């Protein structure tokens, strides 16, 4: 019963701290797989979301939100990121 309260953060291991993210198709495939297995679970994209890739990531309807890593330590970039999110 508690599985409906889960939140999963996904980021490929090779993407962590590299600023290299998967293609839209790769992200969609993984998120659809997770949501197929756990349909009521929120799935967030992991720590490499930033001002350079947020527009592309926002185009992926399967992403329920973001886990912000290093970006959360840079107030000016974080504000820019949030401004782009509002668009």
Short mmCIF file of C-alpha atoms in Angstrom, two decimals:
data_model
loop_
_atom_site.label_atom_id
_atom_site.label_comp_id
_atom_site.label_asym_id
_atom_site.label_seq_id
_atom_site.Cartn_x
_atom_site.Cartn_y
_atom_site.Cartn_z
CA UNK A 1 0.00 0.00 0.00
CA UNK A 2 2.89 2.39 0.66
CA UNK A 3 4.20 2.07 -2.91
CA UNK A 4 1.77 4.81 -4.04
CA UNK A 5 3.74 7.23 -1.87
CA UNK A 6 7.11 6.50 -3.47
CA UNK A 7 9.09 9.06 -5.40
CA UNK A 8 11.83 7.75 -7.66
CA UNK A 9 14.74 9.89 -8.78
CA UNK A 10 16.33 8.70 -12.02
CA UNK A 11 19.65 9.66 -13.53
CA UNK A 12 22.01 7.28 -15.32
CA UNK A 13 25.24 6.65 -13.45
CA UNK A 14 27.27 7.86 -16.43
CA UNK A 15 25.46 11.20 -16.34
CA UNK A 16 26.24 12.08 -12.73
CA UNK A 17 28.54 15.11 -12.49
CA UNK A 18 29.23 15.08 -16.24
CA UNK A 19 26.52 17.46 -17.55
CA UNK A 20 25.92 14.81 -20.21
CA UNK A 21 22.31 13.68 -20.20
CA UNK A 22 20.49 10.92 -22.07
CA UNK A 23 18.55 11.68 -25.21
CA UNK A 24 14.86 12.50 -24.95
CA UNK A 25 14.09 9.04 -26.30
CA UNK A 26 16.26 7.32 -23.68
CA UNK A 27 14.62 9.28 -20.87
CA UNK A 28 11.14 8.56 -22.19
CA UNK A 29 11.91 4.83 -22.47
CA UNK A 30 13.16 4.58 -18.88
CA UNK A 31 10.39 6.72 -17.41
CA UNK A 32 7.69 4.79 -19.27
CA UNK A 33 9.22 1.52 -18.05
CA UNK A 34 9.20 2.72 -14.42
CA UNK A 35 5.66 4.09 -14.69
CA UNK A 36 4.44 0.87 -16.31
CA UNK A 37 5.76 -1.12 -13.34
CA UNK A 38 4.78 1.47 -10.70
CA UNK A 39 1.92 3.50 -12.22
CA UNK A 40 1.15 5.67 -9.17
CA UNK A 41 4.75 6.57 -8.46
CA UNK A 42 6.20 10.02 -9.17
CA UNK A 43 9.42 9.89 -11.19
CA UNK A 44 11.80 12.84 -11.07
CA UNK A 45 14.82 13.43 -13.29
CA UNK A 46 18.06 13.51 -11.32
CA UNK A 47 20.76 15.99 -10.57
CA UNK A 48 22.05 17.02 -14.01
CA UNK A 49 19.09 19.26 -14.85
CA UNK A 50 20.40 22.76 -15.48
CA UNK A 51 19.77 26.00 -17.40
CA UNK A 52 21.25 24.50 -20.56
CA UNK A 53 18.97 21.47 -20.76
CA UNK A 54 15.76 22.40 -18.90
CA UNK A 55 13.86 23.42 -22.04
CA UNK A 56 14.48 19.98 -23.58
CA UNK A 57 13.70 18.17 -20.34
CA UNK A 58 10.45 20.11 -19.94
CA UNK A 59 9.30 18.72 -23.30
CA UNK A 60 9.25 15.22 -21.79
CA UNK A 61 5.77 14.75 -20.33
CA UNK A 62 6.81 11.63 -18.40
CA UNK A 63 9.03 13.69 -16.06
CA UNK A 64 7.13 14.62 -12.90
CA UNK A 65 9.80 16.99 -11.58
CA UNK A 66 13.50 17.40 -10.92
CA UNK A 67 16.07 16.63 -8.25
CA UNK A 68 18.52 19.50 -8.38
CA UNK A 69 22.10 18.70 -7.49
CA UNK A 70 24.91 21.19 -8.00
CA UNK A 71 22.49 23.73 -9.44
CA UNK A 72 20.96 24.16 -6.00
CA UNK A 73 24.28 25.58 -4.79
CA UNK A 74 24.36 28.35 -7.44
CA UNK A 75 21.65 30.89 -6.56
CA UNK A 76 21.85 32.95 -9.76
CA UNK A 77 21.72 29.88 -12.02
CA UNK A 78 18.95 28.42 -9.89
CA UNK A 79 16.91 31.59 -10.36
CA UNK A 80 17.45 31.42 -14.13
CA UNK A 81 16.42 27.75 -14.08
CA UNK A 82 13.23 28.61 -12.18
CA UNK A 83 12.48 31.47 -14.56
CA UNK A 84 12.80 29.11 -17.53
CA UNK A 85 10.53 26.60 -15.76
CA UNK A 86 7.79 29.23 -15.53
CA UNK A 87 7.79 29.82 -19.30
#
